[in-house]
Short mmCIF file of C-alpha atoms in Angstrom, two decimals:
data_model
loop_
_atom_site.label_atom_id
_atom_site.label_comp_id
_atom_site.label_asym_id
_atom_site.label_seq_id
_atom_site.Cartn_x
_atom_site.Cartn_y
_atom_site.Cartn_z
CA UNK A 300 67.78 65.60 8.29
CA UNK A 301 70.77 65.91 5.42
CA UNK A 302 69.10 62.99 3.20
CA UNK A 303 71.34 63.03 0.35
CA UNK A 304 75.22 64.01 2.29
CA UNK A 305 76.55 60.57 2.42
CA UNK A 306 79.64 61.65 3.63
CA UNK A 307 81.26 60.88 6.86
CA UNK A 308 81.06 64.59 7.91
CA UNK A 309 77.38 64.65 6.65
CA UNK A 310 76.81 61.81 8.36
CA UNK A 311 77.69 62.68 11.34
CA UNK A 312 76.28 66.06 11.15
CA UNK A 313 72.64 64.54 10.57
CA UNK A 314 73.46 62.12 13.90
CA UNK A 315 74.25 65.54 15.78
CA UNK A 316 71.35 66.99 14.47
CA UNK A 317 68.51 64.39 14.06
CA UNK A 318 69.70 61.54 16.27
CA UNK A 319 69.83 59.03 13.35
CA UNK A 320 70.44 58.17 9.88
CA UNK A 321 69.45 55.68 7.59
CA UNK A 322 72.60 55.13 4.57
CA UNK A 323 71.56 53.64 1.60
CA UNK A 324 74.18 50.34 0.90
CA UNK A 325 76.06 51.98 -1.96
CA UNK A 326 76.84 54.50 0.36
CA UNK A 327 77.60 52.93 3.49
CA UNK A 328 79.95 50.65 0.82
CA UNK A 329 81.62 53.73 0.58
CA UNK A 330 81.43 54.96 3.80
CA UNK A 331 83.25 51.11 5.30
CA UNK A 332 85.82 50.91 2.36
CA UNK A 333 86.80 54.24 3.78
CA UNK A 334 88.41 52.47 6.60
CA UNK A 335 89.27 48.75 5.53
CA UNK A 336 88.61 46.14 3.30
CA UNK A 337 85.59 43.65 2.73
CA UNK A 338 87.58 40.78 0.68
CA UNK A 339 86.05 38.16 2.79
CA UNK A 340 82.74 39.49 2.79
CA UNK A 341 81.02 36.10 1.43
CA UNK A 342 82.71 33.68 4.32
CA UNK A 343 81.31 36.51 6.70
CA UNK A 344 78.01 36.46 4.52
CA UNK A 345 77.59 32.66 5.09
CA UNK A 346 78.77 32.73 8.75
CA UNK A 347 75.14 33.42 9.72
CA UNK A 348 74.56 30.07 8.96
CA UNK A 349 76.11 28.75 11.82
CA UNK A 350 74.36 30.90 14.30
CA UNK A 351 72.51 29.02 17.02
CA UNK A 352 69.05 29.12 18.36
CA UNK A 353 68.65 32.00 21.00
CA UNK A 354 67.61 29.61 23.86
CA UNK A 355 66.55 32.82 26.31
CA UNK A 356 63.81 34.00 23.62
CA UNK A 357 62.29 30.23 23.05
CA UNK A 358 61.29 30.37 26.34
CA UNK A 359 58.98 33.33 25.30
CA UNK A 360 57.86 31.32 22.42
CA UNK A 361 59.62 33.46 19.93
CA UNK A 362 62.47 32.26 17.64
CA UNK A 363 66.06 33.90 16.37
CA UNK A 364 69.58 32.34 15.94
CA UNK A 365 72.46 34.18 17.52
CA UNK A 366 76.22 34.69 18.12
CA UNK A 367 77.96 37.72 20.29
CA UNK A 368 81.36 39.02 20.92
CA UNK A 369 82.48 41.65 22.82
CA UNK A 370 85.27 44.27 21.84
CA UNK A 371 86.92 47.14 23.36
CA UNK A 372 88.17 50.37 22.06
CA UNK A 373 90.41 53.50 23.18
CA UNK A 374 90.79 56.62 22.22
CA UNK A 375 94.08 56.07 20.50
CA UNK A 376 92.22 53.90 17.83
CA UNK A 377 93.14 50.74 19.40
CA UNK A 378 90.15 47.76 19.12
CA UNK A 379 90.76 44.51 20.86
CA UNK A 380 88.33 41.41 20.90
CA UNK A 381 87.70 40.66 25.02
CA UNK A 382 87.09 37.34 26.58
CA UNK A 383 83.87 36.67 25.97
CA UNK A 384 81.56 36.93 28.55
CA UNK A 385 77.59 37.53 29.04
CA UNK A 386 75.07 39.88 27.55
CA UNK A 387 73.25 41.70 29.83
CA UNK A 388 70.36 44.26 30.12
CA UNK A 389 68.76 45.68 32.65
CA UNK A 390 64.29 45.79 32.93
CA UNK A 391 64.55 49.12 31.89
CA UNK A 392 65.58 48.82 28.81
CA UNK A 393 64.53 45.22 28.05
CA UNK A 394 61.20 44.53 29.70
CA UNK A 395 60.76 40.93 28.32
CA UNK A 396 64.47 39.46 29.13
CA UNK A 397 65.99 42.27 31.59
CA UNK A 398 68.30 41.75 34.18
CA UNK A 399 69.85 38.67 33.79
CA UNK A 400 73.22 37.28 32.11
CA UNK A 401 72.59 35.95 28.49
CA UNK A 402 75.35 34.06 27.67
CA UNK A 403 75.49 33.21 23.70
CA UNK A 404 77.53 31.30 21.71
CA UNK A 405 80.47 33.28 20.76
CA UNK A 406 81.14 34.81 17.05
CA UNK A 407 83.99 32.23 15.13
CA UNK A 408 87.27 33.32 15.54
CA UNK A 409 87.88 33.68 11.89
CA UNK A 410 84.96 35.94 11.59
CA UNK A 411 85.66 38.18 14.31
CA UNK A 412 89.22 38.21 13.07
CA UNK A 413 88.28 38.83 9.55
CA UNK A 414 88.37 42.00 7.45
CA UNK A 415 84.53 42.53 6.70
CA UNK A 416 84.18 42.76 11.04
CA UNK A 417 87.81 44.64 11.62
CA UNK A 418 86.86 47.50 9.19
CA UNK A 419 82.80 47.69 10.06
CA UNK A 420 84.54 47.99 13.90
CA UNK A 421 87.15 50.56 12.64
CA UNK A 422 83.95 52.51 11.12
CA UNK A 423 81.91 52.90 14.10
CA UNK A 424 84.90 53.73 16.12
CA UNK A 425 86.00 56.56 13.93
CA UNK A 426 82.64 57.79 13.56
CA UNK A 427 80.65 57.82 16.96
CA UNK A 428 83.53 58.43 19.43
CA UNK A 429 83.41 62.05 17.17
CA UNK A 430 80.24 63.08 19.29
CA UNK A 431 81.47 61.97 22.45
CA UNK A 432 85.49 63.00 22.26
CA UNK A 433 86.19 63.54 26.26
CA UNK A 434 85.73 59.34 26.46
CA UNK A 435 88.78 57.43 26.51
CA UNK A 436 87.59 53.99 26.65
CA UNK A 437 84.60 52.43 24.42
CA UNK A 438 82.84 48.72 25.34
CA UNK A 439 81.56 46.94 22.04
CA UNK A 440 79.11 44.60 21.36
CA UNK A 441 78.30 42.67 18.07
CA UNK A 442 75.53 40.88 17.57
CA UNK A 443 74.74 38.29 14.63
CA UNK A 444 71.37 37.92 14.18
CA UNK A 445 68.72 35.43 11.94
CA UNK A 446 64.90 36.35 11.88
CA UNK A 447 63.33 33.48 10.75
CA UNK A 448 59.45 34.13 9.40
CA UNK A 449 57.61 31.08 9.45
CA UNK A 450 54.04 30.17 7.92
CA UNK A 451 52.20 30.40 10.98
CA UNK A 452 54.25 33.07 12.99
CA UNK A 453 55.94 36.23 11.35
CA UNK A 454 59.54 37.06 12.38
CA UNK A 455 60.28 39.41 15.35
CA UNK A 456 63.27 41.60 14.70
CA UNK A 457 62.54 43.24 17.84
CA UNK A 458 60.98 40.94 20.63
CA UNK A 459 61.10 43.61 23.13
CA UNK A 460 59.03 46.50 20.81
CA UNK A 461 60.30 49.92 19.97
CA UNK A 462 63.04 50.71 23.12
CA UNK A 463 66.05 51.84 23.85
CA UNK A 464 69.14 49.42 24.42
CA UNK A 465 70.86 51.49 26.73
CA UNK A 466 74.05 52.06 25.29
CA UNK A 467 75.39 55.30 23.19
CA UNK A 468 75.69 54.45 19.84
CA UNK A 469 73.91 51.84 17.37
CA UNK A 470 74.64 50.60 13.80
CA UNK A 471 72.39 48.08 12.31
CA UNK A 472 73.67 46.89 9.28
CA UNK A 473 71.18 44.57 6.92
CA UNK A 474 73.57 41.23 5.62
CA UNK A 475 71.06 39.51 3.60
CA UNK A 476 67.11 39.03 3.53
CA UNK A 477 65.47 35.99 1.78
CA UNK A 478 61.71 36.10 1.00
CA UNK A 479 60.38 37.77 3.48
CA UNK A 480 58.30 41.21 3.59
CA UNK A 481 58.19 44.09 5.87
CA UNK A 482 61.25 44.22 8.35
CA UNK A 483 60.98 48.24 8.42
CA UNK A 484 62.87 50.14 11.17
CA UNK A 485 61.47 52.53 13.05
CA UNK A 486 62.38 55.64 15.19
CA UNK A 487 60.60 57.46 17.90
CA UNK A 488 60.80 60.10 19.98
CA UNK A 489 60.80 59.10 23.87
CA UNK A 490 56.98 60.09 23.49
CA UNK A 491 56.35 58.00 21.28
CA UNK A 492 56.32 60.43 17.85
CA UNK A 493 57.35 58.39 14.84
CA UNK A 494 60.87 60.78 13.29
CA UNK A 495 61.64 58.43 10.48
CA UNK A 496 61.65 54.68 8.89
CA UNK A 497 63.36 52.54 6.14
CA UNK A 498 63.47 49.20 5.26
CA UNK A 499 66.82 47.49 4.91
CA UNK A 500 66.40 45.61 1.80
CA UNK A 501 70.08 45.56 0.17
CA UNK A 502 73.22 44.13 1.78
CA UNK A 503 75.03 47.10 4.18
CA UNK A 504 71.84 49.17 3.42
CA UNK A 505 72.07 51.09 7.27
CA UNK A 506 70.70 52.51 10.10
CA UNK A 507 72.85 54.63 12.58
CA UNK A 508 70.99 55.53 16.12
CA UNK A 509 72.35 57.57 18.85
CA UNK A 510 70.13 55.22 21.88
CA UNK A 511 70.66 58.04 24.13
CA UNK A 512 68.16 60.56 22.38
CA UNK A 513 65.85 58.31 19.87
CA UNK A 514 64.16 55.00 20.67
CA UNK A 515 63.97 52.23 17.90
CA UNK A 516 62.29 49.08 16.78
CA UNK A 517 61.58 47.01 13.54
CA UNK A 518 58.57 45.60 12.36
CA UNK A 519 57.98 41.87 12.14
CA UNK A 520 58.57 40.18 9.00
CA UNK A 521 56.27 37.56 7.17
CA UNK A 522 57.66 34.73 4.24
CA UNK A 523 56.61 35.83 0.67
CA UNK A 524 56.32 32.22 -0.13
CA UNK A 525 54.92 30.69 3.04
CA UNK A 526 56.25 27.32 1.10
CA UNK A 527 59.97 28.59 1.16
CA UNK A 528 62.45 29.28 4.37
CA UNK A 529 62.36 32.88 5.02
CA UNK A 530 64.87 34.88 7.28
CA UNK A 531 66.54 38.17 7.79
CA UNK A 532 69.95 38.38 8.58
CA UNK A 533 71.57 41.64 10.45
CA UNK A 534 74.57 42.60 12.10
CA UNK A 535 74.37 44.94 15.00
CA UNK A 536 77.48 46.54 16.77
CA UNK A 537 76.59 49.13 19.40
CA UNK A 538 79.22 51.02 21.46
CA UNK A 539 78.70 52.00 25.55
CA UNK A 540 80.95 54.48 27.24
CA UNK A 541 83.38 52.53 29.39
CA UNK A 542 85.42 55.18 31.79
#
């Protein structure tokens, strides 16, 4: 794996090669402002604020807050948001909420709109489309997410354990953490071999995943200071071929 090319050729050289990379923020800073600007990056910073309880996990007796939009993209560089419409998974890729429609409360206008969003979109759709150039049409989904650790229950960035989501292309991309520990991502081989792992710890620190080769996951994440709030905020965009 090219550890220290943070370039977008290096980069996605190492996701030809290895599956995956992990981008240090400074980098991936780099890597966005390549291909837009971030001038509104703290109204898209507090935005996960407003996120709402994910109502389909609480009935597992697990807890995150949410929002979702769904984008398109073709191969002429043109990204559109879509009417908004449901999540869905099927058992094999999501054992604990498979096959069923999720529908969650849509991501605000003004922050789907926004520049922070338009150029982290323009990013993943000038990098992954690269390795898969015969597709014309790409479907996008962005997720907001909040972890929240609590005293008595750590934080589950990934419910569902290490898996696959069963699209093409991931980006996870850390927005802020607040006193909490562990969160580390994880990749495996489909046997189960662990390739690599990094904990997002600074804003835009990165990890890029090609779902069709590695599987991922992230452990759970406990409060430093079981007397403050504790949660751990991410922004995930993965792209699905749509011909």
């Amino acid at each position: 794996m090219r550890e220290h090319d943070c370039s977008e050729p290096g980069l996605l050289a190492a996701l030809q090669d290895d599956g995956f990379r992990f981008v240090e923020a400074p980098a991936m800073r780099r890597l966005l402002q390549s291909h837009g600007a971030l001038n509104d990056w703290e109204a898209f910073v507090g935005s996960w604020d407003e996120l709402v309880p994910d109502a389909y996990l609480a009935r597992t007796g697990r807890h995150r807050r949410r929002r979702y939009a769904v984008f398109s993209a073709t191969a002429d560089g043109a990204i559109r948001r879509e009417p908004h419409q449901p999540h869905f998974q099927s058992s094999t890729y999501n054992a604990l909420q498979g096959d069923i429609e999720r529908w969650f409360e849509p991501i605000a206008p003004a922050i789907g709109d926004g520049a922070s969003l338009r150029t982290m979109l323009a990013f993943v759709c000038g990098l992954f489309p690269q390795m898969a150039p015969a597709v014309r049409r790409w479907h996008i989904e962005v997720h907001q997410f909040r972890i929240e650790a609590r005293p008595d229950e750590p934080g589950e960035p990934t419910p569902e354990g290490v898996h696959r989501d069963g699209v093409d292309y991931v980006l996870v991309l850390l927005i802020d953490r607040q006193n909490i520990a562990s969160g580390t991502t994880t990749i495996h081989a489909a046997d189960g071999t662990l390739l690599g792992s990094f904990t997002l710890t600074n804003p835009l620190d990165a990890a890029l995943v090609d779902d069709s080769r590695v599987f991922h996951g992230v452990t759970a994440v406990t409060p430093l200071d079981p007397s403050q709030s504790a949660h751990r905020d991410v922004l995930v965009i993965t792209l699905r071929r749509d011909d």
